[in-house]
Coordinates of C-alpha atoms and ligand atoms in Angstrom, one line a residue:
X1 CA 30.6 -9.9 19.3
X2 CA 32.2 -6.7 17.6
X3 CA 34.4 -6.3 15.3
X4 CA 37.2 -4.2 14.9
X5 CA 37.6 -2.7 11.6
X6 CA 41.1 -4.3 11.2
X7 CA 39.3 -7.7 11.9
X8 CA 36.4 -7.3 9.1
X9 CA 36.9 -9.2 6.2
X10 CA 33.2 -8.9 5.0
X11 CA 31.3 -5.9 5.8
X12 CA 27.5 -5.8 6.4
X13 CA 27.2 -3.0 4.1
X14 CA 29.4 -0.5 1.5
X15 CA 27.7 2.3 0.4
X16 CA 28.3 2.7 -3.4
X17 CA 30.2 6.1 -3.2
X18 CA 32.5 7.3 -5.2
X19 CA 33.5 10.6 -7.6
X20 CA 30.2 11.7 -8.9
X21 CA 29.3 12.1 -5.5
X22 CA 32.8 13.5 -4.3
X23 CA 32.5 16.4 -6.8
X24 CA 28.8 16.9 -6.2
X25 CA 29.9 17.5 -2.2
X26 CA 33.1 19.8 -3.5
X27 CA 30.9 21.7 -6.4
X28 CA 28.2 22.8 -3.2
X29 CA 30.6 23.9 -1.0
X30 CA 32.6 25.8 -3.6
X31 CA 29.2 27.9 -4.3
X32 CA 28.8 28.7 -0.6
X33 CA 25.5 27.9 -0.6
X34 CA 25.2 25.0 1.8
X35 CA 21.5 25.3 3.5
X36 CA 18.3 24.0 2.0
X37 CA 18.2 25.5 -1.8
X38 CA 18.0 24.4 -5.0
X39 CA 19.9 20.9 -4.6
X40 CA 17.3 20.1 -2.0
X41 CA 14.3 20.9 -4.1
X42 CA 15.7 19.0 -7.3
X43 CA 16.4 16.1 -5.0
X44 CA 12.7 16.4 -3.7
X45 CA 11.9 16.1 -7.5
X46 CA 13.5 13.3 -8.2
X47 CA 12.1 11.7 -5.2
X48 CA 8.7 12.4 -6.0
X49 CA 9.0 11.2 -9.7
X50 CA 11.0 7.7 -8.8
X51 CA 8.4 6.6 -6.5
X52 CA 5.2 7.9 -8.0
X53 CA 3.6 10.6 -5.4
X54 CA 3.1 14.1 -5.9
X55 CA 4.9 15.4 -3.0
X56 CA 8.1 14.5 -1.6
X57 CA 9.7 17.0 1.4
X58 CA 13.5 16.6 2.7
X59 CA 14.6 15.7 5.9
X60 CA 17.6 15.8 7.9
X61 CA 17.0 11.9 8.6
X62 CA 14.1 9.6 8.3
X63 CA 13.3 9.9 12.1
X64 CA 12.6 13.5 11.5
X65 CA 10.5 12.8 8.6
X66 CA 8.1 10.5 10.3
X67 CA 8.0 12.4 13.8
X68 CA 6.6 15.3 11.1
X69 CA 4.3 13.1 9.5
X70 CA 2.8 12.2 13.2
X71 CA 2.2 15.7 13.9
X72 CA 1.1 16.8 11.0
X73 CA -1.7 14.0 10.6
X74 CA -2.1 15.5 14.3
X75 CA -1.6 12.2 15.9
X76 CA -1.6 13.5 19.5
X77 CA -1.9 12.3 23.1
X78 CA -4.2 9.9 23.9
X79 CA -4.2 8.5 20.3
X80 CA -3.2 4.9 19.3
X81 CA -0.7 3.9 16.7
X82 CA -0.3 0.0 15.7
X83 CA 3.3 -0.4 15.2
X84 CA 5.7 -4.0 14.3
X85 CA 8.0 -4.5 17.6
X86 CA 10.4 -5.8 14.9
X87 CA 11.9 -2.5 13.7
X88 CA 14.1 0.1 14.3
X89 CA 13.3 2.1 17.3
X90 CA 12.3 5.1 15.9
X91 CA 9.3 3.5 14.4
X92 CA 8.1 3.1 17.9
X93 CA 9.9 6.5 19.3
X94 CA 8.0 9.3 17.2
X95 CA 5.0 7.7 18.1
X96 CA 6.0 8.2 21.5
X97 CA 7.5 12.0 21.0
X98 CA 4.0 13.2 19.8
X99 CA 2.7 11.8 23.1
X100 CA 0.3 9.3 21.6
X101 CA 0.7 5.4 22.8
X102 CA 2.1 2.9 20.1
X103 CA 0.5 -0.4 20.4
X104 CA 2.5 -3.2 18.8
X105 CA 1.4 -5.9 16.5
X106 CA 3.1 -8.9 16.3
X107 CA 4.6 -10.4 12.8
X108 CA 3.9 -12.6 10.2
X109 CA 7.0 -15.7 10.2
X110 CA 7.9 -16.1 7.1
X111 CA 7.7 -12.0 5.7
X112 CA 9.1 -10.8 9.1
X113 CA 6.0 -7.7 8.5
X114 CA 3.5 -6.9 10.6
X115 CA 0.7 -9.1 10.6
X116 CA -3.0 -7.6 9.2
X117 CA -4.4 -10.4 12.1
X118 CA -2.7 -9.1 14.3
X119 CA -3.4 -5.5 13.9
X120 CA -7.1 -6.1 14.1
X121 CA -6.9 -7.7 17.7
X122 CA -5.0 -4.9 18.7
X123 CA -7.7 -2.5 17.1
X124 CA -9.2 0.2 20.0
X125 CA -11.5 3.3 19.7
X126 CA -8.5 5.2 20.4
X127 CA -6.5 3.6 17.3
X128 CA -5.7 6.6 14.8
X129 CA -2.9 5.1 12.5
X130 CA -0.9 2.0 11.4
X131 CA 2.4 2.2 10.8
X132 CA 4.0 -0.9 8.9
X133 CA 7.4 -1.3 7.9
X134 CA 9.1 -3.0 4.6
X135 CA 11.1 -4.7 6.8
X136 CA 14.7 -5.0 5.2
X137 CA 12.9 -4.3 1.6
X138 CA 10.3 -6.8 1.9
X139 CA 6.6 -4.5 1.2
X140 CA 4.3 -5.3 4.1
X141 CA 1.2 -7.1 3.1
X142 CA -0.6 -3.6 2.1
X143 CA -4.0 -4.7 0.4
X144 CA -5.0 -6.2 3.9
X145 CA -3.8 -3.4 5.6
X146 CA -5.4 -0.6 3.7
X147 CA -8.6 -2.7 3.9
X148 CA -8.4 -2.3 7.9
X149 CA -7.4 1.2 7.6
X150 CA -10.4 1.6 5.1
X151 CA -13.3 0.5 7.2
X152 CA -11.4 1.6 10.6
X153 CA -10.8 5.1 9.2
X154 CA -7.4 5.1 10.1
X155 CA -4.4 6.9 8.6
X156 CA -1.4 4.4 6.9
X157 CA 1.8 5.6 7.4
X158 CA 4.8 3.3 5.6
X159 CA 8.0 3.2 7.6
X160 CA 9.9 2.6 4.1
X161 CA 13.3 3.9 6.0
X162 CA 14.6 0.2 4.2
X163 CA 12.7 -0.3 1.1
X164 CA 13.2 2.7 -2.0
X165 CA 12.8 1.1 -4.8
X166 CA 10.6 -2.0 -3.4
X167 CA 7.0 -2.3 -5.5
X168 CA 4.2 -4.2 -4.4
X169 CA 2.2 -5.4 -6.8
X170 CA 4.2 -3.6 -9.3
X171 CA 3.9 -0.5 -7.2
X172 CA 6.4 1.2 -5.7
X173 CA 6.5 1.4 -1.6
X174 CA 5.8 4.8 -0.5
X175 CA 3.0 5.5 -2.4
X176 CA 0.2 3.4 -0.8
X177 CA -0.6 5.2 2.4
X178 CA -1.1 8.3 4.0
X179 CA 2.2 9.0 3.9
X180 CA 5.7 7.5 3.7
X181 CA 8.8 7.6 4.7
X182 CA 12.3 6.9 3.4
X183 CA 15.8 7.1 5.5
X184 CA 19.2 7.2 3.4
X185 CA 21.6 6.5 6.0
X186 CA 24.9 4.4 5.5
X187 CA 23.2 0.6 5.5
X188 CA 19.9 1.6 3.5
X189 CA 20.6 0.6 -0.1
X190 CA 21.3 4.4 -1.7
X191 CA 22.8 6.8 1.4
X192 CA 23.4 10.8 2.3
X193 CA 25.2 10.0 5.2
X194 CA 21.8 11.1 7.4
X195 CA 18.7 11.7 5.8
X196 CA 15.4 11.9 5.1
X197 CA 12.0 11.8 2.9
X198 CA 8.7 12.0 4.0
X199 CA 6.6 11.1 0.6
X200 CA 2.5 12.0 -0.2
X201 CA -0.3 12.7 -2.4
X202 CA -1.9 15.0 0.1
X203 CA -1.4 18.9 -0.9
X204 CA -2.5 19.8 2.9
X205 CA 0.0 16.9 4.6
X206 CA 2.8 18.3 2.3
X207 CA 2.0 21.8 3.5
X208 CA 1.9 20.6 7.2
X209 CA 5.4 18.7 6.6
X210 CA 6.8 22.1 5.2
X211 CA 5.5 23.9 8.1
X212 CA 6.7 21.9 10.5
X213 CA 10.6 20.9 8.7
X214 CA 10.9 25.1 8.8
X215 CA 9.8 26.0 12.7
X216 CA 6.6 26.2 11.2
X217 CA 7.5 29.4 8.8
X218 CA 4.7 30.3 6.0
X219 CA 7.2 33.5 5.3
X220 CA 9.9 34.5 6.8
X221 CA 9.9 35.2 10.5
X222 CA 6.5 34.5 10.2
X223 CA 5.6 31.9 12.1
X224 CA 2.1 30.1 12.0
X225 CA 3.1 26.9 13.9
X226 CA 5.8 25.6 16.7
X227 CA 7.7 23.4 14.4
X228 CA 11.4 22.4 14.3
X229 CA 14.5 22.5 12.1
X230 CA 14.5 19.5 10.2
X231 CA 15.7 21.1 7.0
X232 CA 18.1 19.1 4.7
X233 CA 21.5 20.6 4.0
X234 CA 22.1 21.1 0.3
X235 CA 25.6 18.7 0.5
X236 CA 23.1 16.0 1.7
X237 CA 20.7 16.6 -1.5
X238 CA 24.1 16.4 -3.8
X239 CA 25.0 13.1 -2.9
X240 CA 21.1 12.0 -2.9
X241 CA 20.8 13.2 -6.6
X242 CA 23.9 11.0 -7.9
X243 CA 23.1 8.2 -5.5
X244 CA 19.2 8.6 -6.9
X245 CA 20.4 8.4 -10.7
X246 CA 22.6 4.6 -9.0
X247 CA 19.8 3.4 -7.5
X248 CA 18.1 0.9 -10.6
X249 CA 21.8 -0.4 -11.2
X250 CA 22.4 -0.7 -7.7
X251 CA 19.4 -2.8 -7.4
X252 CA 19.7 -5.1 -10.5
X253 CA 23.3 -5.8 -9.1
X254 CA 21.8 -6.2 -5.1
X255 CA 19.2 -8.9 -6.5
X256 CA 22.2 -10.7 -8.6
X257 CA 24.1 -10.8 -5.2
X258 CA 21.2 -12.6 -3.5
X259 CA 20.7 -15.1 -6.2
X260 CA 23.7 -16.2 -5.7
X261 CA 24.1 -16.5 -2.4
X262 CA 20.6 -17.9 -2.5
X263 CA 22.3 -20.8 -4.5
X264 CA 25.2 -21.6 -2.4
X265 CA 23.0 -21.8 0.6
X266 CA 19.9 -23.5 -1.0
X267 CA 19.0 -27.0 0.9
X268 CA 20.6 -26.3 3.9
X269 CA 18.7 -28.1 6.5
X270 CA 16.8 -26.2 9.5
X271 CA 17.9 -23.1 8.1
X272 CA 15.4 -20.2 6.5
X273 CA 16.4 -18.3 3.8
X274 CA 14.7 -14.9 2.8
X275 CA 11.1 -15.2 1.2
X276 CA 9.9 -13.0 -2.0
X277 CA 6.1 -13.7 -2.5
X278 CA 5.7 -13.1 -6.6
X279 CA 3.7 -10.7 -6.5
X280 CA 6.3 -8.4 -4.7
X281 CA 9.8 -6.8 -5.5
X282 CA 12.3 -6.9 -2.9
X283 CA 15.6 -4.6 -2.9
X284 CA 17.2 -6.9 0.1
X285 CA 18.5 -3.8 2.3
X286 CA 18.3 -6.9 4.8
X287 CA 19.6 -10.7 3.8
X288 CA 18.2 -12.0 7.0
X289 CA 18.2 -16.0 7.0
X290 CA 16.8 -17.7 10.2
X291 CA 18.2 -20.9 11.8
X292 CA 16.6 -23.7 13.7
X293 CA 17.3 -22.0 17.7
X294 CA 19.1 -19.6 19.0
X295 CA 21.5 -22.1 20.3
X296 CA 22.2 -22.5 16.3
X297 CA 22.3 -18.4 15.5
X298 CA 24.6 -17.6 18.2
X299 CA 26.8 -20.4 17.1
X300 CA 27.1 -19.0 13.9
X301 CA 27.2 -15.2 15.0
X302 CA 30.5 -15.6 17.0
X303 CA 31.9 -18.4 14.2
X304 CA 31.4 -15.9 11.5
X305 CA 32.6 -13.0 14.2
X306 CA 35.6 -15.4 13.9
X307 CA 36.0 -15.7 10.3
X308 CA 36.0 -11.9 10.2
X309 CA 33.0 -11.7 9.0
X310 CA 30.1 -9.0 10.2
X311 CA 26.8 -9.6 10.8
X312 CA 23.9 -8.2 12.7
X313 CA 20.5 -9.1 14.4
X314 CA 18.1 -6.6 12.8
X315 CA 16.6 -6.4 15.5
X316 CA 16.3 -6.9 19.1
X317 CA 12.5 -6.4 19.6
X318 CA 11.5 -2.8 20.2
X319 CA 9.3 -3.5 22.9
X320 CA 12.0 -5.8 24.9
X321 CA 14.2 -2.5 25.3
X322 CA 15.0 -1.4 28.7
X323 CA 12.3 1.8 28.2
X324 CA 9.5 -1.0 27.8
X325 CA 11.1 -3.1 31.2
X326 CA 7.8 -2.3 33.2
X327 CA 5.7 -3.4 30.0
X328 CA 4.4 -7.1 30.2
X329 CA 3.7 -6.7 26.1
X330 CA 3.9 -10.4 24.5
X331 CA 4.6 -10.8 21.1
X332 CA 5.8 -14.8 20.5
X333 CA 6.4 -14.6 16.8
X334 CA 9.1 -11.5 16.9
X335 CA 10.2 -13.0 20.1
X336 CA 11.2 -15.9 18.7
X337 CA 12.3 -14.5 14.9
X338 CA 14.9 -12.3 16.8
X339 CA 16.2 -15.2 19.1
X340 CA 17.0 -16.8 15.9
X341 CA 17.7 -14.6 12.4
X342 CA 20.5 -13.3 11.3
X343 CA 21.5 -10.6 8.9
X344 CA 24.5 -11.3 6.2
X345 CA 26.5 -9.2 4.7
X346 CA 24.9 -8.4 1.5
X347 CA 25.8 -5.0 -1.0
X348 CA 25.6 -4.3 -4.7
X349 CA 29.1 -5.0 -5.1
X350 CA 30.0 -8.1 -3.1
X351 CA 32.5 -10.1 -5.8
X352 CA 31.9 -13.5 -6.1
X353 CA 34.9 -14.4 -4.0
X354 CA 33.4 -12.7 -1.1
X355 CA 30.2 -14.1 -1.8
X356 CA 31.8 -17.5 -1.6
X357 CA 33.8 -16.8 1.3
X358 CA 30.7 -16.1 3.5
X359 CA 28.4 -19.1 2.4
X360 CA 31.4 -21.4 2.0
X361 CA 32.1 -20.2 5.7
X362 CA 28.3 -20.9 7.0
X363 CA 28.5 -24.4 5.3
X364 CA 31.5 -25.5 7.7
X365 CA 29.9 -23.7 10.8
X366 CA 27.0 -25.6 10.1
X367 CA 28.5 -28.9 9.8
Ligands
PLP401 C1 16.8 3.5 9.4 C2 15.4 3.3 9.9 C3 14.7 4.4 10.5 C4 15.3 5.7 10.9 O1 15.9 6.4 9.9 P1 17.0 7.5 10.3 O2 17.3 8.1 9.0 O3 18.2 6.8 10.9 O4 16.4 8.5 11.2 C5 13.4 4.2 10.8 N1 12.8 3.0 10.6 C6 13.4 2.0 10.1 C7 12.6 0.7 9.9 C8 14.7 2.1 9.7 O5 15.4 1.0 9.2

């Protein structure tokens, strides 16, 4: 069920915007210079610093970043790349665009990210990369999976569209594989309305990534590659730096949010709520809970529909899409997570009547 924006009385998501990034947006356009420039490069910067890699290159969206990543690591036709079915599309899409077969691994139940057992049954001669995904915030289990990578010699690629900020094992996300990539669109937890990073300690990869963001220009009109225009505009990078210099505070305040609704849904029976191993910082772009059917999660979708309250399966499975209809793929664990999780509502500045509101609201559905 949709809901009108008239009807919504909790949103999913509001992106923290507000002045700084207002006169940011006015101060580029007032200089005239609105293509790729000096914005972008100090964003880039920033970028690189927060998460701890030597390189970080601007996109015009986080699809663009990792469909460059894919050619540059010259993933190509014929190859295999072990994706989750649990994602956004686009995980599974780029693989597709640069003509190489993605090959999906099923999850793990309780982290909702792609399980390392998994991968390795799905493991071929053709395999050339993994890409896992910090699904909602959540790092994927990356010891095991660089350990497969390791002795496979594959390349790790991190879809981190959802997780800036996350660390595993006190490290942030984005820095452990091959490459990385971030997406800053409205629902991610810091936004530039579209946009991208693609994020590595590889000089050559970053090169490549240039190249190919640019229509593959070493100078100009000089052209050593067939690349595309994936630049990011400069009004993009303006908002990126003030949201950037938000993003700890926007956290701190995220994780307070969860604690509390946390509290007020604690010992519920039959009904999941989201799982931080210790070892692992979560940034909760996602507050996905899990009930006991789907009977149970639809129930509550349309009841909280009702209440004027939005929420969202993140996600249908990838591979159940009507481009896969011919596929006979079977993947019971994501299966059965998407027939029965839900997304809440959940941003840095939910008040506490809000917060009560939605659990309050859960509580009587559930009764
Ligand atoms: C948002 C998202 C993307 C795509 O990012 P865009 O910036 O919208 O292109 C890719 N993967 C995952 C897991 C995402 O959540």
């Amino acid at each position: 069920m949709f809901l009108n924006k008239r009807e919504i009385r909790i949103p999913l998501v509001k992106p923290n915007l507000s002045y700084e990034e207002a006169d940011a947006v006015r101060d580029v356009v007032l200089s005239t210079w609105l293509n790729e420039g000096n914005l972008v490069k100090e964003f880039e910067t920033r970028v690189a610093e927060y998460i701890g890699v030597k390189y970080a290159i601007a996109f015009f969206n986080g699809t663009a970043a990792l469909h460059a990543i894919l050619l540059s690591l010259g993933i190509k036709s014929g190859d295999e790349v072990i994706v989750p079915s649990f994602t956004f599309f686009s995980t599974v899409s780029t693989v597709v665009h640069v003509r190489a077969t993605p090959v999906f691994a099923d999850i793990d139940s309780k982290t909702f990210n792609i399980s390392p057992r998994d991968i390795e049954k799905k493991l071929t001669s053709k395999t050339k990369a993994i890409i896992p995904v910090h699904y909602g915030g959540l790092p994927a289990d990356m010891d095991a999976i660089l350990a497969i990578a390791h002795t496979r010699n594959l390349f790790v690629v991190e879809d981190a569209a959802e997780a800036i900020g996350s660390q595993y094992k006190g490290k942030k996300v984005g820095s452990f594989g091959k490459a990385g990539m971030f997406s800053f669109t409205p629902t991610k937890n810091i936004t530039t309305g579209e946009g991208g990073v693609a994020t590595t300690n590889d000089s050559k990869l970053a090169r490549m990534l240039r190249l190919y963001k640019d229509h593959g220009q070493e100078g100009i009109y000089y052209h050593v590659l067939f690349g595309y225009n994936y630049r990011m505009t400069e009004m993009q990078a303006a908002i990126g730096i003030e949201q950037l210099k938000k993003l700890e505070r926007l956290l701190t305040q995220k994780r307070e949010v969860v604690r509390e609704i946390n509290t007020n849904l604690q010992g519920i029976k039959n009904l999941s709520l989201p799982y931080e191993p210790s070892d692992m910082y979560h940034t909760y772009m996602l507050y996905t809970i899990c009930f006991k059917d789907h009977k149970t999660r639809e129930l509550l979708r349309i009841g909280l529909a009702e209440k004027g309250i939005q929420t969202r399966v993140y996600f249908p499975p990838v591979h159940k899409q009507p481009v896969f209809k011919n596929s006979k793929i079977s993947l019971p664990i994501t299966e059965d997570i998407s027939q029965r999780c839900l997304s809440l509502p959940c941003y840095a500045s939910m008040t506490d009547e809000e917060i009560t509101y939605l659990t309050d609201s859960i509580r009587s559905l559930l009764k």
